mmCIF file of C-alpha atoms in Angstrom:
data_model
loop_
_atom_site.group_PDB
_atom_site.id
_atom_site.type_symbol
_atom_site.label_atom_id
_atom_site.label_comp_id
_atom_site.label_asym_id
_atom_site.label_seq_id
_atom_site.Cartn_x
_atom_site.Cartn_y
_atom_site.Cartn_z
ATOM 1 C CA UNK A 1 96.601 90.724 98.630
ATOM 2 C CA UNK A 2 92.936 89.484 98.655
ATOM 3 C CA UNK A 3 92.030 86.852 101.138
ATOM 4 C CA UNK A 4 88.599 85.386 101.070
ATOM 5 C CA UNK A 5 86.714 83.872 104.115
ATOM 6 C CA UNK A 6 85.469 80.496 104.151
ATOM 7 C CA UNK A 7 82.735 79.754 106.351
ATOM 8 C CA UNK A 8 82.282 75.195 106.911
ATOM 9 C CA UNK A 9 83.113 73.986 110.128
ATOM 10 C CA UNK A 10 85.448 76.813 111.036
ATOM 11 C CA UNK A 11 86.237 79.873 109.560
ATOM 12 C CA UNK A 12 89.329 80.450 107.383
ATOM 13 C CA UNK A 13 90.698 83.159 105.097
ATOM 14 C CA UNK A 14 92.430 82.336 102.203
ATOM 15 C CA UNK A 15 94.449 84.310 99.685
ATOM 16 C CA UNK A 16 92.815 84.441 96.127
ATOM 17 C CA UNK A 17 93.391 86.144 93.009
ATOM 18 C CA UNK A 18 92.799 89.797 92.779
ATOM 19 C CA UNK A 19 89.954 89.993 90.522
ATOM 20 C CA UNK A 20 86.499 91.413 91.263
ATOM 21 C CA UNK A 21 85.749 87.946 90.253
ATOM 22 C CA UNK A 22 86.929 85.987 93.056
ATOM 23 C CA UNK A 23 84.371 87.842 95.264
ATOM 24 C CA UNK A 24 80.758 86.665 95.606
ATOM 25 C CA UNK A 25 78.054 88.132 97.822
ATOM 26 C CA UNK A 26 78.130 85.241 100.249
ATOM 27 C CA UNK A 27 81.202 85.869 101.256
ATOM 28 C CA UNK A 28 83.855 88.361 103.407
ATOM 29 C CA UNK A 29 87.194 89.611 101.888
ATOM 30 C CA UNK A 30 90.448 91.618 102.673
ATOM 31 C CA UNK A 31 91.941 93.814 100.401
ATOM 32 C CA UNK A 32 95.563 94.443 102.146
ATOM 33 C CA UNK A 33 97.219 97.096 100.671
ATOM 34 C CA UNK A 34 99.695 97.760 103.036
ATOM 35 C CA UNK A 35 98.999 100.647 105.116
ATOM 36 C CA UNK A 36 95.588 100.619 104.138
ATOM 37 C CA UNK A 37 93.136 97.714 104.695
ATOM 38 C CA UNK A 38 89.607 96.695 103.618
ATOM 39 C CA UNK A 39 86.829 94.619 104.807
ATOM 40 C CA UNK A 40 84.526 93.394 101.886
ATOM 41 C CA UNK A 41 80.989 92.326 103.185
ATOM 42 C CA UNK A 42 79.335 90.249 100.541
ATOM 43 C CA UNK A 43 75.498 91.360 100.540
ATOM 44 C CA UNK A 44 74.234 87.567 101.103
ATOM 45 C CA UNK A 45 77.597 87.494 104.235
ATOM 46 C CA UNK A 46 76.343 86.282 107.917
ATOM 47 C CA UNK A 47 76.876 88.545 110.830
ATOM 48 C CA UNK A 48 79.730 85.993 112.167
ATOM 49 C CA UNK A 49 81.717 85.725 108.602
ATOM 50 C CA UNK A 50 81.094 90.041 108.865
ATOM 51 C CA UNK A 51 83.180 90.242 112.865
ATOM 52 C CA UNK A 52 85.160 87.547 111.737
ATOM 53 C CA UNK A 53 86.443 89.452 109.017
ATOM 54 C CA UNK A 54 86.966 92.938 110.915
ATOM 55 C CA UNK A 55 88.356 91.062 113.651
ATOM 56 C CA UNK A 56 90.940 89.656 111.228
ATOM 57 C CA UNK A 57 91.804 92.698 109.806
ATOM 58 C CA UNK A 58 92.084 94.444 113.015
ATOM 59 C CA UNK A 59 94.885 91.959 113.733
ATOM 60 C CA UNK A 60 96.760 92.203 110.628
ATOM 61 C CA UNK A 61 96.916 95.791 111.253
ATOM 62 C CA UNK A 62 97.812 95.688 114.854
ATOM 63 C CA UNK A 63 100.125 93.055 114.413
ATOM 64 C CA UNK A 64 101.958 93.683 111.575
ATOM 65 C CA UNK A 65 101.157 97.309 110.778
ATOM 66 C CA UNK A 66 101.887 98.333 114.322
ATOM 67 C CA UNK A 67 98.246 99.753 114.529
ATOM 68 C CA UNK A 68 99.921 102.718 111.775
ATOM 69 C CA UNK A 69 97.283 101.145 108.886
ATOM 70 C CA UNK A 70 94.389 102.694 108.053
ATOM 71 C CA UNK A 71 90.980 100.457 107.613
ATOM 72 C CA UNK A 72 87.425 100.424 105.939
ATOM 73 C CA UNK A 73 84.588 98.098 105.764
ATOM 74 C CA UNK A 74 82.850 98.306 102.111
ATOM 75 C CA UNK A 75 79.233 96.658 101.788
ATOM 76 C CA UNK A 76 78.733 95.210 98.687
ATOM 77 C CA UNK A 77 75.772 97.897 96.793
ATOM 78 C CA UNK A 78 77.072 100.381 99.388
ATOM 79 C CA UNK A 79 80.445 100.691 98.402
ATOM 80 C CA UNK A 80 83.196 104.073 98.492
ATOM 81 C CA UNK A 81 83.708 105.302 95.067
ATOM 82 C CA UNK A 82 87.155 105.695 96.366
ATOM 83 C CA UNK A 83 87.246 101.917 96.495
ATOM 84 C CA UNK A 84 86.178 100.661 93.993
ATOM 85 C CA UNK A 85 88.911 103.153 91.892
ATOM 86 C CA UNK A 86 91.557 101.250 93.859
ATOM 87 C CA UNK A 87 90.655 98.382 93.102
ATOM 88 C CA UNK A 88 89.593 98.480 89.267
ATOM 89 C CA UNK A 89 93.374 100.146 89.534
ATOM 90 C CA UNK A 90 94.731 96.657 90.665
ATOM 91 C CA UNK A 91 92.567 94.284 89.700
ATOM 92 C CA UNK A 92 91.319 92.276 86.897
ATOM 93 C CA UNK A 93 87.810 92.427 85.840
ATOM 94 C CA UNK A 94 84.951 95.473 87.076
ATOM 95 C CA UNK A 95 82.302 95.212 89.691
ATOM 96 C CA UNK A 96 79.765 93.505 87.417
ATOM 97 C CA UNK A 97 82.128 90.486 87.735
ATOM 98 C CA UNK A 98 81.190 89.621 91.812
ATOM 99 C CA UNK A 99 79.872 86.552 91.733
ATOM 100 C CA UNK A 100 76.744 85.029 93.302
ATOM 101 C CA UNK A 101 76.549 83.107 96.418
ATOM 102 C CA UNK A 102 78.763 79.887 95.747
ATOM 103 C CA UNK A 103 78.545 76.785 98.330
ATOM 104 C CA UNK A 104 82.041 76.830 100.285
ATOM 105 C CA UNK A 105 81.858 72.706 100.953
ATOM 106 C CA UNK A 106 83.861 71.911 97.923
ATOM 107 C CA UNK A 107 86.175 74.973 97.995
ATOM 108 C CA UNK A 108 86.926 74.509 101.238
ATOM 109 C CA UNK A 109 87.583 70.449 101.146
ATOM 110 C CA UNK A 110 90.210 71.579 98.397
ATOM 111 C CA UNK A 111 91.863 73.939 100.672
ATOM 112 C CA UNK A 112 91.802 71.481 103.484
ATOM 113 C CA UNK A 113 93.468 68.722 101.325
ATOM 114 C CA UNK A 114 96.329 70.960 100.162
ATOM 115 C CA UNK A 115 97.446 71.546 103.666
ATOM 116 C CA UNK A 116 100.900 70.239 104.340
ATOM 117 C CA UNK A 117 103.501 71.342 106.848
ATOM 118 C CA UNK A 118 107.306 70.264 105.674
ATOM 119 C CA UNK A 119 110.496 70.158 107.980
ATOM 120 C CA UNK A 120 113.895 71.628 106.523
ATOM 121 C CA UNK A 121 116.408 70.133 108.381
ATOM 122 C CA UNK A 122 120.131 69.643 108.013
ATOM 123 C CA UNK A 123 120.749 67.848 111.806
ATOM 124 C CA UNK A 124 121.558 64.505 110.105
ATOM 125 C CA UNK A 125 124.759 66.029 108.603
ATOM 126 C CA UNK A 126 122.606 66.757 104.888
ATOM 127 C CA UNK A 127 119.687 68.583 104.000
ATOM 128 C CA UNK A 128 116.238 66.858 104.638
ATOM 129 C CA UNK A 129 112.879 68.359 103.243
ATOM 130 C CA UNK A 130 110.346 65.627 105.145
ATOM 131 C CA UNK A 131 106.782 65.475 105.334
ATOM 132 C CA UNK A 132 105.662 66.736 109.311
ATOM 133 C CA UNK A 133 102.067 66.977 109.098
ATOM 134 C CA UNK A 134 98.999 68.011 106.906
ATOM 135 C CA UNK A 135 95.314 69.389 108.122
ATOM 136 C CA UNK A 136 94.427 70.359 110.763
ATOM 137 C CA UNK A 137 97.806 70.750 112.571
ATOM 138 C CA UNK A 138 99.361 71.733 115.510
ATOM 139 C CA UNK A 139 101.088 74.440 116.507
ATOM 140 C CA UNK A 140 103.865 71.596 118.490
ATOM 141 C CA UNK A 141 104.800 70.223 115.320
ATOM 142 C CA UNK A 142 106.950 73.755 114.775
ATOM 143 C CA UNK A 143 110.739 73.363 116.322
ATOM 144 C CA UNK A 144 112.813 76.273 116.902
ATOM 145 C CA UNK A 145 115.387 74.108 115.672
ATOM 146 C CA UNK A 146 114.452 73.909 112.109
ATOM 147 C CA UNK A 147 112.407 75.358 109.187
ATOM 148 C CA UNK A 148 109.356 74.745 107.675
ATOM 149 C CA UNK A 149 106.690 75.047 104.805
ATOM 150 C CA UNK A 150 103.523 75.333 105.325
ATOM 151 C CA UNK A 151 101.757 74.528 102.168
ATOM 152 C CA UNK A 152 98.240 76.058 101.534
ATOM 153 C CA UNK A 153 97.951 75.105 97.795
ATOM 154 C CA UNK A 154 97.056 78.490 96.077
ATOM 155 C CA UNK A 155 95.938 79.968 99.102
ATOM 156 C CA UNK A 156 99.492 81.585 99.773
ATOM 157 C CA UNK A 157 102.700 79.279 101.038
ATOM 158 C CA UNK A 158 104.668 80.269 104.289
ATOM 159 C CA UNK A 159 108.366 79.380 104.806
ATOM 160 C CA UNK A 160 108.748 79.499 108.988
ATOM 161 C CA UNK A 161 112.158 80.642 109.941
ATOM 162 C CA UNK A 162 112.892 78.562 113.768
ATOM 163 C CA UNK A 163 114.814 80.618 116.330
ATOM 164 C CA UNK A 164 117.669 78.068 115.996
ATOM 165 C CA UNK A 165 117.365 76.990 112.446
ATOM 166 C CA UNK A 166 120.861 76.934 110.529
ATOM 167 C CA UNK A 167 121.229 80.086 107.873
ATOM 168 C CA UNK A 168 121.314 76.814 105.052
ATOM 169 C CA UNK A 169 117.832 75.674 106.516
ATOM 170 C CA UNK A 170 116.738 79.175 105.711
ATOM 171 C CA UNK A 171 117.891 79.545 102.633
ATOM 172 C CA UNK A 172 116.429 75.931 101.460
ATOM 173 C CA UNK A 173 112.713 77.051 102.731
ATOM 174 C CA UNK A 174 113.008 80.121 100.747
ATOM 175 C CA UNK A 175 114.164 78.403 97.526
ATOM 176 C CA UNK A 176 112.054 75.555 98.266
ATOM 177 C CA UNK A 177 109.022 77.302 99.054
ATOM 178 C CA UNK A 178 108.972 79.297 95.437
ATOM 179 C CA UNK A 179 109.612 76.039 93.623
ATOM 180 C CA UNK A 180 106.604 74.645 94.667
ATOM 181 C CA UNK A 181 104.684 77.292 92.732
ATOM 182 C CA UNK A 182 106.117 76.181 89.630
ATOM 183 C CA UNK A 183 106.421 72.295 90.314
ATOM 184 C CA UNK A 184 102.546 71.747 91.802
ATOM 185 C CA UNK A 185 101.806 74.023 89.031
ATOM 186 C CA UNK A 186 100.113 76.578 91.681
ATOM 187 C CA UNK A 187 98.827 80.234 89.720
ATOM 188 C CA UNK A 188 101.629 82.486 89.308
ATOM 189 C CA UNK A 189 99.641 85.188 91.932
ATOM 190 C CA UNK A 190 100.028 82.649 94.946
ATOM 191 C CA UNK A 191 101.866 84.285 97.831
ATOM 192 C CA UNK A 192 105.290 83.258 99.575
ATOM 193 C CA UNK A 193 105.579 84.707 102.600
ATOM 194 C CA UNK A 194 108.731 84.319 105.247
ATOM 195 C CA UNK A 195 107.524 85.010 108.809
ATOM 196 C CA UNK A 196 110.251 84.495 112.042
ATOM 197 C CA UNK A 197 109.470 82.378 115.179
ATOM 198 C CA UNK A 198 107.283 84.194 117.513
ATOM 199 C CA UNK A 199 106.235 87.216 114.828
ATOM 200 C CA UNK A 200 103.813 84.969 112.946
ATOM 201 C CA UNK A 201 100.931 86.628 111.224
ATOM 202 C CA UNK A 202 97.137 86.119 111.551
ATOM 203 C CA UNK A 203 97.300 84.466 108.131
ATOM 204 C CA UNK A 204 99.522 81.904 109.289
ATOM 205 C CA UNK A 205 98.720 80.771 112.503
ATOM 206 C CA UNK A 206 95.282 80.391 111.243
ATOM 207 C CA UNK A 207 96.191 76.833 110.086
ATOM 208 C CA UNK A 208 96.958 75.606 113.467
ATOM 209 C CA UNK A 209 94.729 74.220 116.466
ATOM 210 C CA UNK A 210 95.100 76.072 119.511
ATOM 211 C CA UNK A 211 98.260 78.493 118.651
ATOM 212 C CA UNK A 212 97.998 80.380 121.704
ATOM 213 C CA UNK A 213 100.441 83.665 121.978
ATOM 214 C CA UNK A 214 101.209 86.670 124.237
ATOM 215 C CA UNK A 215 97.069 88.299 124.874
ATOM 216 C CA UNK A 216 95.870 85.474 122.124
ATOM 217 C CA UNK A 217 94.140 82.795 122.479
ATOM 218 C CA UNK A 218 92.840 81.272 118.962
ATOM 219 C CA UNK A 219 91.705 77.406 118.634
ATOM 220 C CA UNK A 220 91.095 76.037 114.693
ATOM 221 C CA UNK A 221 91.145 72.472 115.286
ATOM 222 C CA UNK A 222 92.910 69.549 116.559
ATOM 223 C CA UNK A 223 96.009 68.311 115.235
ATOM 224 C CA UNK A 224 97.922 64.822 113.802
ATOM 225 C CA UNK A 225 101.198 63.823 112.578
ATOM 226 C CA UNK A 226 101.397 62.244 109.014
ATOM 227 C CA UNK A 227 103.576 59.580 108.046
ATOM 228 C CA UNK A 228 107.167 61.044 107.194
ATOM 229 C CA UNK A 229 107.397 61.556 103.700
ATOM 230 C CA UNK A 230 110.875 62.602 101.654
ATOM 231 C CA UNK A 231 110.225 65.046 99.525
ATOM 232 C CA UNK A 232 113.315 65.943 96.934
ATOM 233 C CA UNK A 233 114.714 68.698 97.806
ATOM 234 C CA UNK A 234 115.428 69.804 93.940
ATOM 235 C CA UNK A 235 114.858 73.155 94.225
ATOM 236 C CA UNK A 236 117.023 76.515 93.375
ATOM 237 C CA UNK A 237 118.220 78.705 96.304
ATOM 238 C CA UNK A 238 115.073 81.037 95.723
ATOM 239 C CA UNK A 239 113.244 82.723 97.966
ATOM 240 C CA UNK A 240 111.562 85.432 99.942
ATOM 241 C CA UNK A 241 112.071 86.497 103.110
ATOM 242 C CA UNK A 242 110.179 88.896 105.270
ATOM 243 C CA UNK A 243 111.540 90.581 108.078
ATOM 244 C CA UNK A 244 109.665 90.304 111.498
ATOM 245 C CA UNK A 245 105.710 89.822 111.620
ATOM 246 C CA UNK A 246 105.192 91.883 108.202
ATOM 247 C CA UNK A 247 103.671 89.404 105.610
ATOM 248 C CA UNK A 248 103.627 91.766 102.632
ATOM 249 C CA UNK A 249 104.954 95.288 101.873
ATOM 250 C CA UNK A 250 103.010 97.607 99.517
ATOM 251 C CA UNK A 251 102.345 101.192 100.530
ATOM 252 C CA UNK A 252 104.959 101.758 102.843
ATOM 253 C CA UNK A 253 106.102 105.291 101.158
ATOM 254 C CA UNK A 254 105.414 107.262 98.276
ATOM 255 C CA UNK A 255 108.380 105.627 96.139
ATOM 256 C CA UNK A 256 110.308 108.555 96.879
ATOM 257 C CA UNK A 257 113.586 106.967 98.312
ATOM 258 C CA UNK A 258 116.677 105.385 97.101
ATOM 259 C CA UNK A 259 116.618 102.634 94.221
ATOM 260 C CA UNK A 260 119.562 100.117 93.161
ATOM 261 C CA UNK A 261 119.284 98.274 90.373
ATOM 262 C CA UNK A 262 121.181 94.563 89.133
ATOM 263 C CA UNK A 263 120.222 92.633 86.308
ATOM 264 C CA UNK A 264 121.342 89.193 86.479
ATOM 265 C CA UNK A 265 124.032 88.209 84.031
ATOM 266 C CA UNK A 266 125.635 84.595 83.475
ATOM 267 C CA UNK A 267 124.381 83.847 87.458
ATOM 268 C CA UNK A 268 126.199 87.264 88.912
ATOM 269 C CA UNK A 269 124.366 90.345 89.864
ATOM 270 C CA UNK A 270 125.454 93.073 86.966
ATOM 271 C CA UNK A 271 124.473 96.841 87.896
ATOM 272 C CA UNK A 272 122.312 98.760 85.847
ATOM 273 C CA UNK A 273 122.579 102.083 84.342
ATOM 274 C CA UNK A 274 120.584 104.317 86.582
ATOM 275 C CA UNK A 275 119.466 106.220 83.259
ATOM 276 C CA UNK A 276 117.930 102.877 82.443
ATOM 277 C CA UNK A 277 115.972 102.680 86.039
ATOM 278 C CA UNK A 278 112.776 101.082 84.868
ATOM 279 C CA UNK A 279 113.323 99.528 81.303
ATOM 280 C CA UNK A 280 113.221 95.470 81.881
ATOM 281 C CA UNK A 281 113.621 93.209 79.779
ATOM 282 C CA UNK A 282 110.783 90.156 79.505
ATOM 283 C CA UNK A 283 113.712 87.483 78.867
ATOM 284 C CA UNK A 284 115.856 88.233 82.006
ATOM 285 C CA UNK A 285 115.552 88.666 86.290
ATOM 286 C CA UNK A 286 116.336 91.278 88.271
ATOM 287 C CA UNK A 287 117.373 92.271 91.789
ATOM 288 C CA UNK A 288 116.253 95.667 92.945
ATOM 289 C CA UNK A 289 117.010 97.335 96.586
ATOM 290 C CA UNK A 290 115.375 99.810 98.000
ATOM 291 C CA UNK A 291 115.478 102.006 101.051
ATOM 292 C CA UNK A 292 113.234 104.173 102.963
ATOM 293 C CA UNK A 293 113.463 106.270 106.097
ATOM 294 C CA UNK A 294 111.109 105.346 108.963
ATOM 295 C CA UNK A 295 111.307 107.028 112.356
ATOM 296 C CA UNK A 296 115.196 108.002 111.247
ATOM 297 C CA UNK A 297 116.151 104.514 110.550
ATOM 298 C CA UNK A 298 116.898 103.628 107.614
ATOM 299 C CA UNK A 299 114.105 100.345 105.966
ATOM 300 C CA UNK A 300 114.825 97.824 103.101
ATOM 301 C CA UNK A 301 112.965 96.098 100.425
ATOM 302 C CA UNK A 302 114.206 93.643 98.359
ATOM 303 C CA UNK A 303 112.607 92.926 95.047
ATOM 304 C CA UNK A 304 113.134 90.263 92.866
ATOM 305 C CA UNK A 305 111.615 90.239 89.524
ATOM 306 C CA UNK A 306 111.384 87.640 87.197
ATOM 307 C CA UNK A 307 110.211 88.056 83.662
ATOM 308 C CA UNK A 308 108.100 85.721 82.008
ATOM 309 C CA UNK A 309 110.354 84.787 79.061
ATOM 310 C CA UNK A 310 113.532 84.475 81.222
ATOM 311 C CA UNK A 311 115.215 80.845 81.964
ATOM 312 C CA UNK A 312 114.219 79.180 85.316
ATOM 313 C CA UNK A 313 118.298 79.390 86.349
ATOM 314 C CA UNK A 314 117.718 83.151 85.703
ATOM 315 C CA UNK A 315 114.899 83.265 87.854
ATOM 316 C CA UNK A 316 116.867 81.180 90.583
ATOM 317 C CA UNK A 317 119.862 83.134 90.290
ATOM 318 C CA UNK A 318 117.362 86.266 91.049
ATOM 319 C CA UNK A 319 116.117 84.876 93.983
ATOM 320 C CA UNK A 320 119.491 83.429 95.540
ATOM 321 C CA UNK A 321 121.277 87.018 95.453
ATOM 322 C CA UNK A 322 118.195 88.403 97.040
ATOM 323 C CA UNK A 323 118.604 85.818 99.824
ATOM 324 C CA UNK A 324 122.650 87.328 100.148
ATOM 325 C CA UNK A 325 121.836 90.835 99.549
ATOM 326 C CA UNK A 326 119.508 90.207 102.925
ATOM 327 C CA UNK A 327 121.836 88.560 104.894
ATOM 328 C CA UNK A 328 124.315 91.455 103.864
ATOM 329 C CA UNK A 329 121.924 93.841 105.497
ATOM 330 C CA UNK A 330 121.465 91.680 108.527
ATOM 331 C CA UNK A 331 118.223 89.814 107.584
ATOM 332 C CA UNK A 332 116.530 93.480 107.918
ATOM 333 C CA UNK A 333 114.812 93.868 104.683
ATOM 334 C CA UNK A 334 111.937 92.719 103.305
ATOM 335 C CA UNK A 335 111.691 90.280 100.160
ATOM 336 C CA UNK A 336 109.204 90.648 97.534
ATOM 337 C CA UNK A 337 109.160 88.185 94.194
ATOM 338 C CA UNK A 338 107.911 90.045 91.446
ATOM 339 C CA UNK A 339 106.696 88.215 88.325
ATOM 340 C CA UNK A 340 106.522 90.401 85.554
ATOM 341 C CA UNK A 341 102.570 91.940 84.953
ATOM 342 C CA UNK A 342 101.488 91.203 88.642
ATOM 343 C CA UNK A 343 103.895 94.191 89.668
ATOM 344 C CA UNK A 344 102.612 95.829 93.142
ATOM 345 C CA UNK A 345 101.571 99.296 93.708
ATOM 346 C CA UNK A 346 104.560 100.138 95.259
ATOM 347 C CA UNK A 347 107.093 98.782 93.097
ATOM 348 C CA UNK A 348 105.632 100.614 90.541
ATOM 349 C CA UNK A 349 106.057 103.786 92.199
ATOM 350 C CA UNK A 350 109.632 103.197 92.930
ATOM 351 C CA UNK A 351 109.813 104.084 88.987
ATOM 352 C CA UNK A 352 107.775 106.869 89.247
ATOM 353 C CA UNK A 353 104.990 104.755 87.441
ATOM 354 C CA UNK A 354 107.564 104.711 83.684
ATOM 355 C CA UNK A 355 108.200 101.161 84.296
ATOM 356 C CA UNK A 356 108.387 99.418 80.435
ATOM 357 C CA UNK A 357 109.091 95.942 79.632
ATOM 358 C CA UNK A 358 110.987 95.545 76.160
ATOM 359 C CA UNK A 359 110.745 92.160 74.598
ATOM 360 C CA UNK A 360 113.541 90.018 74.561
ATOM 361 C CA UNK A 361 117.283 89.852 77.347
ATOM 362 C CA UNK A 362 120.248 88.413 77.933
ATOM 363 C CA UNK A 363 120.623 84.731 77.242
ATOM 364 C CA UNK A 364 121.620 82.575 80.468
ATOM 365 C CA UNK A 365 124.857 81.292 81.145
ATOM 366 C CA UNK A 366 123.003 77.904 80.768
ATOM 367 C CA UNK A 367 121.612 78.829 77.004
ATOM 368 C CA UNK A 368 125.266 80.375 76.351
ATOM 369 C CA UNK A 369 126.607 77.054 76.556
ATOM 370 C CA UNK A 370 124.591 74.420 75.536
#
């Protein structure tokens, strides 16, 4: 994940493509990898963008690390060899690609206007997806009794799991919350992240005026209620879910522990052939668990890939058994949608780095008949 810092009338990471060339020397980045995070000081970056940064990152790694990440701060001309292997390993592009100083008034009126906070709600006896608010907001327009979606355009989209919320209002901001990728036509790197009443991350509460938590105290701006708005809720049971405050999962091991494998046939989960662990096919989805040891108890991830050639019920179907498959395990694991070519560093080493995509897959129940 690569966030960038925009620096108007308040400051404000966003996530951005990974690509040397979304940086510019005006600006501050982090580079989360997991258990290992970076601060990127652009050469032209002000002292308050430079503690802004460090103080975010300090936070994602307390707070969602548990302190156990590791952290640098890379000045632009200055910068780790080490680093920049990482991230030519990752990203698109090379060093000569950072970009100049850019003026963040227009990027940051963008991000402003795609704002938009929705309620999931089934308390009038069917499932509502309503309009609650859009930028700035407040952190009261959140009830434990529902779910939301927070809606940054393509600077990542949350789906907030309430304390009380029903398990279908759940299930509806996951599926709801990938949809919108596809249906505002966001870039196909945007993030989804699920984060649980009172273990929000930095990333999130960012977007609201005066969330104030246990030894926090963080004031954006001030907030306003728009004017309801249905939305449709025409979206497929999709979605990601992350346990407690972690937003993303990369590095957590060396890929060394155990892998499962489905590949999703006419809507049902069909096992694969461990011999065939890491052969995918571009035309279909799959649903892959994996678990890990920490501390002697046992951890989860749940990855859902989607290639690009497979059908959009495929895809759906992918993303609805990774919502049982959690709720199997308790809600413990982590979820992770995986498109196909944007795979993460870790899912990669689950396969021991042999992952191959063959062309072609299994037509979709949906193809089979019509």
């Amino acid at each position: 994940l690569l966030a960038r810092l925009i620096t108007q009338s308040i400051l404000t990471f966003l996530q951005t493509k990974l690509a040397w060339s979304s940086m510019n020397s005006g600006d501050c980045f982090i580079l989360d990898l997991g258990l290992t995070i970076y601060v990127w000081n652009g050469a032209s970056a002000g002292l308050m963008e430079k503690r802004k940064a460090l103080d975010v990152a300090r936070r994602i790694r307390d707070e969602e690390r548990g302190g156990r990440a590791e952290m640098g701060v890379m000045e632009e001309g200055t910068m780790d060899p080490e680093f920049v292997k990482t991230l030519n390993a990752i990203a698109d592009g090379t060093p000569k690609d950072i970009c100049d100083p850019t003026d963040d008034t227009t990027f940051e009126r963008i991000s402003r206007d795609s704002v938009k906070l929705y309620r999931v709600s089934d308390a009038s006896g069917s499932l509502e997806i309503t309009e609650a608010g859009s930028y700035p907001l407040s952190r009261d327009l959140l009830d434990s009794n529902d779910a939301f979606i927070l809606d940054t355009g393509s600077g990542g989209i949350f789906a907030w799991l309430g304390k009380k919320a029903t398990k279908e209002e759940k299930k509806a901001a996951f599926k709801n919350a990938v949809d919108f990728i596809q249906q505002k036509k966001y870039p196909n790197w945007t993030h989804v992240t699920t984060v649980r009443e009172g273990a929000e991350t930095p990333l999130f509460k960012q977007n609201f005026s005066k969330w104030i938590g246990k030894n926090e105290t963080t004031s954006l701006a001030t907030g306003r209620v728009s004017t309801t708005t249905k939305v449709q809720p025409k979206f497929d049971v999709n979605k990601m879910h992350t346990k407690g405050s972690r937003e993303s999962q990369h590095l957590v091991d060396d890929g060394s522990g155990n892998v499962q494998v489905w590949r999703i046939e006419d809507f049902e989960m069909a096992p694969v052939d461990p011999n065939m662990y890491g052969q995918f096919y571009g035309g279909d989805s799959y649903v892959i668990l994996y678990t890990y040891v920490v501390n002697g108890k046992e951890s989860y991830i749940i990855y859902f890939w989607q290639g690009q050639e497979s059908s959009q019920d495929e895809r759906s179907a992918a993303a609805l058994h990774a919502v049982h498959l959690d709720d199997k395990y308790g809600g413990a694991p982590v979820q992770v949608r995986v498109v196909q070519g944007k795979e993460p560093d870790h899912f990669l080493l689950v396969f021991r780095g042999r992952m191959v995509v063959h062309s072609g897959g299994r037509a979709s129940a949906f193809k089979n008949r019509f």
